[in-house]
Amino acid sequence: KQWYQRRVRVEGFNKLRTKHEIVGDCRGKGLFMAMEFVTDKASNNPLPVYHIMALLEALKDRRIIFGRGGLFGNCIRIQPPMCVTKEDADYTLAALDAVLTEYAEGKLDVESFNPNK
């Protein structure tokens, strides 16, 4: 069961990677996964941390809590519980897609998380 849920998640994350310019990489082992965010795929520069904070806050508004990590703080860590269901995985992927779309369309208030303001 966990193998299936992980496959659903990893395949879903990889679909988001092809759809959204800021998703640079998706990786994981077991149920511990990560998604790396970049300014664009051509340069592969890390997305600023305050942008990640805006994404995490928008996900939190949708009742999804991810951790932040990575050398530059530009990754989100996904650690679902062992009892995760296909419905949970589908909801998470849909919410993440919606948040990334809002970000791309400029609908997220990223600047409110900018520490230099």
PDB file of C-alpha atoms in Angstrom:
ATOM      1  CA  LYS A   1       0.000   0.000   0.000  1.00  0.00           C
ATOM      2  CA  GLN A   2       2.728   2.509   0.899  1.00  0.00           C
ATOM      3  CA  TRP A   3       4.565   1.666  -2.326  1.00  0.00           C
ATOM      4  CA  TYR A   4       1.453   2.554  -4.309  1.00  0.00           C
ATOM      5  CA  GLN A   5       0.931   5.812  -2.431  1.00  0.00           C
ATOM      6  CA  ARG A   6       4.578   6.770  -2.960  1.00  0.00           C
ATOM      7  CA  ARG A   7       4.325   5.975  -6.680  1.00  0.00           C
ATOM      8  CA  VAL A   8       1.201   8.148  -6.938  1.00  0.00           C
ATOM      9  CA  ARG A   9       3.022  10.970  -5.172  1.00  0.00           C
ATOM     10  CA  VAL A  10       6.312  10.740  -7.092  1.00  0.00           C
ATOM     11  CA  GLU A  11       4.538  10.486 -10.448  1.00  0.00           C
ATOM     12  CA  GLY A  12       2.316  13.399  -9.454  1.00  0.00           C
ATOM     13  CA  PHE A  13       5.291  15.484  -8.347  1.00  0.00           C
ATOM     14  CA  ASN A  14       7.058  14.785 -11.619  1.00  0.00           C
ATOM     15  CA  LYS A  15       3.947  15.935 -13.520  1.00  0.00           C
ATOM     16  CA  LEU A  16       4.047  19.165 -11.491  1.00  0.00           C
ATOM     17  CA  ARG A  17       7.741  19.509 -12.343  1.00  0.00           C
ATOM     18  CA  THR A  18       6.973  19.444 -16.062  1.00  0.00           C
ATOM     19  CA  LYS A  19       4.008  21.817 -15.646  1.00  0.00           C
ATOM     20  CA  HIS A  20       5.586  24.492 -13.432  1.00  0.00           C
ATOM     21  CA  GLU A  21       8.770  26.384 -14.275  1.00  0.00           C
ATOM     22  CA  ILE A  22       9.809  26.845 -10.640  1.00  0.00           C
ATOM     23  CA  VAL A  23       9.874  23.118  -9.769  1.00  0.00           C
ATOM     24  CA  GLY A  24      13.469  22.117 -10.390  1.00  0.00           C
ATOM     25  CA  ASP A  25      13.636  18.584  -9.003  1.00  0.00           C
ATOM     26  CA  CYS A  26      11.590  15.952  -7.187  1.00  0.00           C
ATOM     27  CA  ARG A  27      13.301  13.205  -5.223  1.00  0.00           C
ATOM     28  CA  GLY A  28      12.749  10.877  -2.360  1.00  0.00           C
ATOM     29  CA  LYS A  29      13.177   7.564  -0.682  1.00  0.00           C
ATOM     30  CA  GLY A  30      10.294   5.673   0.809  1.00  0.00           C
ATOM     31  CA  LEU A  31       7.689   8.127   2.048  1.00  0.00           C
ATOM     32  CA  PHE A  32      10.278  10.870   2.635  1.00  0.00           C
ATOM     33  CA  MET A  33      10.231  13.130  -0.409  1.00  0.00           C
ATOM     34  CA  ALA A  34      11.408  16.582  -1.406  1.00  0.00           C
ATOM     35  CA  MET A  35      10.594  19.115  -4.093  1.00  0.00           C
ATOM     36  CA  GLU A  36      13.233  21.682  -5.028  1.00  0.00           C
ATOM     37  CA  PHE A  37      12.252  25.133  -6.276  1.00  0.00           C
ATOM     38  CA  VAL A  38      14.298  27.261  -8.666  1.00  0.00           C
ATOM     39  CA  THR A  39      13.845  30.683 -10.243  1.00  0.00           C
ATOM     40  CA  ASP A  40      13.766  28.989 -13.652  1.00  0.00           C
ATOM     41  CA  LYS A  41      14.918  25.687 -15.077  1.00  0.00           C
ATOM     42  CA  ALA A  42      17.458  27.263 -17.414  1.00  0.00           C
ATOM     43  CA  SER A  43      19.542  28.888 -14.667  1.00  0.00           C
ATOM     44  CA  ASN A  44      18.621  26.414 -11.902  1.00  0.00           C
ATOM     45  CA  ASN A  45      19.154  29.177  -9.313  1.00  0.00           C
ATOM     46  CA  PRO A  46      17.468  28.533  -5.958  1.00  0.00           C
ATOM     47  CA  LEU A  47      14.164  30.295  -5.374  1.00  0.00           C
ATOM     48  CA  PRO A  48      14.531  32.865  -2.552  1.00  0.00           C
ATOM     49  CA  VAL A  49      13.532  31.567   0.868  1.00  0.00           C
ATOM     50  CA  TYR A  50      10.778  34.129   1.342  1.00  0.00           C
ATOM     51  CA  HIS A  51       9.107  32.812  -1.819  1.00  0.00           C
ATOM     52  CA  ILE A  52       9.206  29.321  -0.285  1.00  0.00           C
ATOM     53  CA  MET A  53       7.659  30.732   2.899  1.00  0.00           C
ATOM     54  CA  ALA A  54       4.799  32.214   0.855  1.00  0.00           C
ATOM     55  CA  LEU A  55       4.212  28.855  -0.844  1.00  0.00           C
ATOM     56  CA  LEU A  56       4.223  27.032   2.504  1.00  0.00           C
ATOM     57  CA  GLU A  57       1.786  29.520   4.008  1.00  0.00           C
ATOM     58  CA  ALA A  58      -0.608  29.112   1.059  1.00  0.00           C
ATOM     59  CA  LEU A  59      -0.407  25.342   1.505  1.00  0.00           C
ATOM     60  CA  LYS A  60      -1.058  25.732   5.224  1.00  0.00           C
ATOM     61  CA  ASP A  61      -4.230  27.659   4.355  1.00  0.00           C
ATOM     62  CA  ARG A  62      -5.299  24.491   2.512  1.00  0.00           C
ATOM     63  CA  ARG A  63      -4.575  22.338   5.613  1.00  0.00           C
ATOM     64  CA  ILE A  64      -1.282  20.942   4.290  1.00  0.00           C
ATOM     65  CA  ILE A  65       1.891  21.288   6.313  1.00  0.00           C
ATOM     66  CA  PHE A  66       5.250  20.647   4.689  1.00  0.00           C
ATOM     67  CA  GLY A  67       8.710  21.272   6.082  1.00  0.00           C
ATOM     68  CA  ARG A  68      11.406  23.414   4.515  1.00  0.00           C
ATOM     69  CA  GLY A  69      14.928  22.226   3.866  1.00  0.00           C
ATOM     70  CA  GLY A  70      17.759  22.017   1.410  1.00  0.00           C
ATOM     71  CA  LEU A  71      21.159  23.676   1.373  1.00  0.00           C
ATOM     72  CA  PHE A  72      19.633  26.990   0.283  1.00  0.00           C
ATOM     73  CA  GLY A  73      16.267  26.521   2.029  1.00  0.00           C
ATOM     74  CA  ASN A  74      14.560  26.187  -1.355  1.00  0.00           C
ATOM     75  CA  CYS A  75      13.118  22.705  -0.880  1.00  0.00           C
ATOM     76  CA  ILE A  76       9.944  21.501   0.724  1.00  0.00           C
ATOM     77  CA  ARG A  77      10.009  18.225   2.608  1.00  0.00           C
ATOM     78  CA  ILE A  78       7.074  15.901   2.310  1.00  0.00           C
ATOM     79  CA  GLN A  79       6.689  13.348   5.094  1.00  0.00           C
ATOM     80  CA  PRO A  80       3.209  11.833   4.969  1.00  0.00           C
ATOM     81  CA  PRO A  81       2.000   9.554   7.741  1.00  0.00           C
ATOM     82  CA  MET A  82       2.076   5.800   7.187  1.00  0.00           C
ATOM     83  CA  CYS A  83      -1.731   5.800   6.958  1.00  0.00           C
ATOM     84  CA  VAL A  84      -1.825   8.136   3.927  1.00  0.00           C
ATOM     85  CA  THR A  85      -4.565   7.258   1.459  1.00  0.00           C
ATOM     86  CA  LYS A  86      -4.880   7.766  -2.277  1.00  0.00           C
ATOM     87  CA  GLU A  87      -7.461  10.479  -1.570  1.00  0.00           C
ATOM     88  CA  ASP A  88      -4.963  12.265   0.697  1.00  0.00           C
ATOM     89  CA  ALA A  89      -2.299  12.061  -2.011  1.00  0.00           C
ATOM     90  CA  ASP A  90      -4.701  13.314  -4.679  1.00  0.00           C
ATOM     91  CA  TYR A  91      -5.816  16.242  -2.480  1.00  0.00           C
ATOM     92  CA  THR A  92      -2.201  17.172  -1.721  1.00  0.00           C
ATOM     93  CA  LEU A  93      -1.208  17.123  -5.379  1.00  0.00           C
ATOM     94  CA  ALA A  94      -4.235  19.190  -6.402  1.00  0.00           C
ATOM     95  CA  ALA A  95      -3.585  21.753  -3.665  1.00  0.00           C
ATOM     96  CA  LEU A  96       0.100  21.969  -4.552  1.00  0.00           C
ATOM     97  CA  ASP A  97      -0.783  22.445  -8.220  1.00  0.00           C
ATOM     98  CA  ALA A  98      -3.247  25.216  -7.304  1.00  0.00           C
ATOM     99  CA  VAL A  99      -0.691  27.023  -5.123  1.00  0.00           C
ATOM    100  CA  LEU A 100       2.014  26.798  -7.801  1.00  0.00           C
ATOM    101  CA  THR A 101      -0.445  28.118 -10.399  1.00  0.00           C
ATOM    102  CA  GLU A 102      -1.357  31.046  -8.113  1.00  0.00           C
ATOM    103  CA  TYR A 103       2.353  31.757  -7.656  1.00  0.00           C
ATOM    104  CA  ALA A 104       2.970  31.711 -11.415  1.00  0.00           C
ATOM    105  CA  GLU A 105       0.029  34.054 -11.983  1.00  0.00           C
ATOM    106  CA  GLY A 106       1.297  36.474  -9.321  1.00  0.00           C
ATOM    107  CA  LYS A 107      -1.677  35.920  -7.030  1.00  0.00           C
ATOM    108  CA  LEU A 108       0.359  35.023  -3.921  1.00  0.00           C
ATOM    109  CA  ASP A 109       1.481  37.867  -1.647  1.00  0.00           C
ATOM    110  CA  VAL A 110       5.154  36.912  -1.750  1.00  0.00           C
ATOM    111  CA  GLU A 111       6.466  40.339  -0.775  1.00  0.00           C
ATOM    112  CA  SER A 112       4.841  40.196   2.656  1.00  0.00           C
ATOM    113  CA  PHE A 113       7.400  37.464   3.465  1.00  0.00           C
ATOM    114  CA  ASN A 114      10.372  39.499   2.188  1.00  0.00           C
ATOM    115  CA  PRO A 115      12.689  40.209   5.147  1.00  0.00           C
ATOM    116  CA  ASN A 116      14.268  43.148   3.288  1.00  0.00           C
ATOM    117  CA  LYS A 117      11.059  45.206   3.179  1.00  0.00           C
TER     118      LYS A 117
END
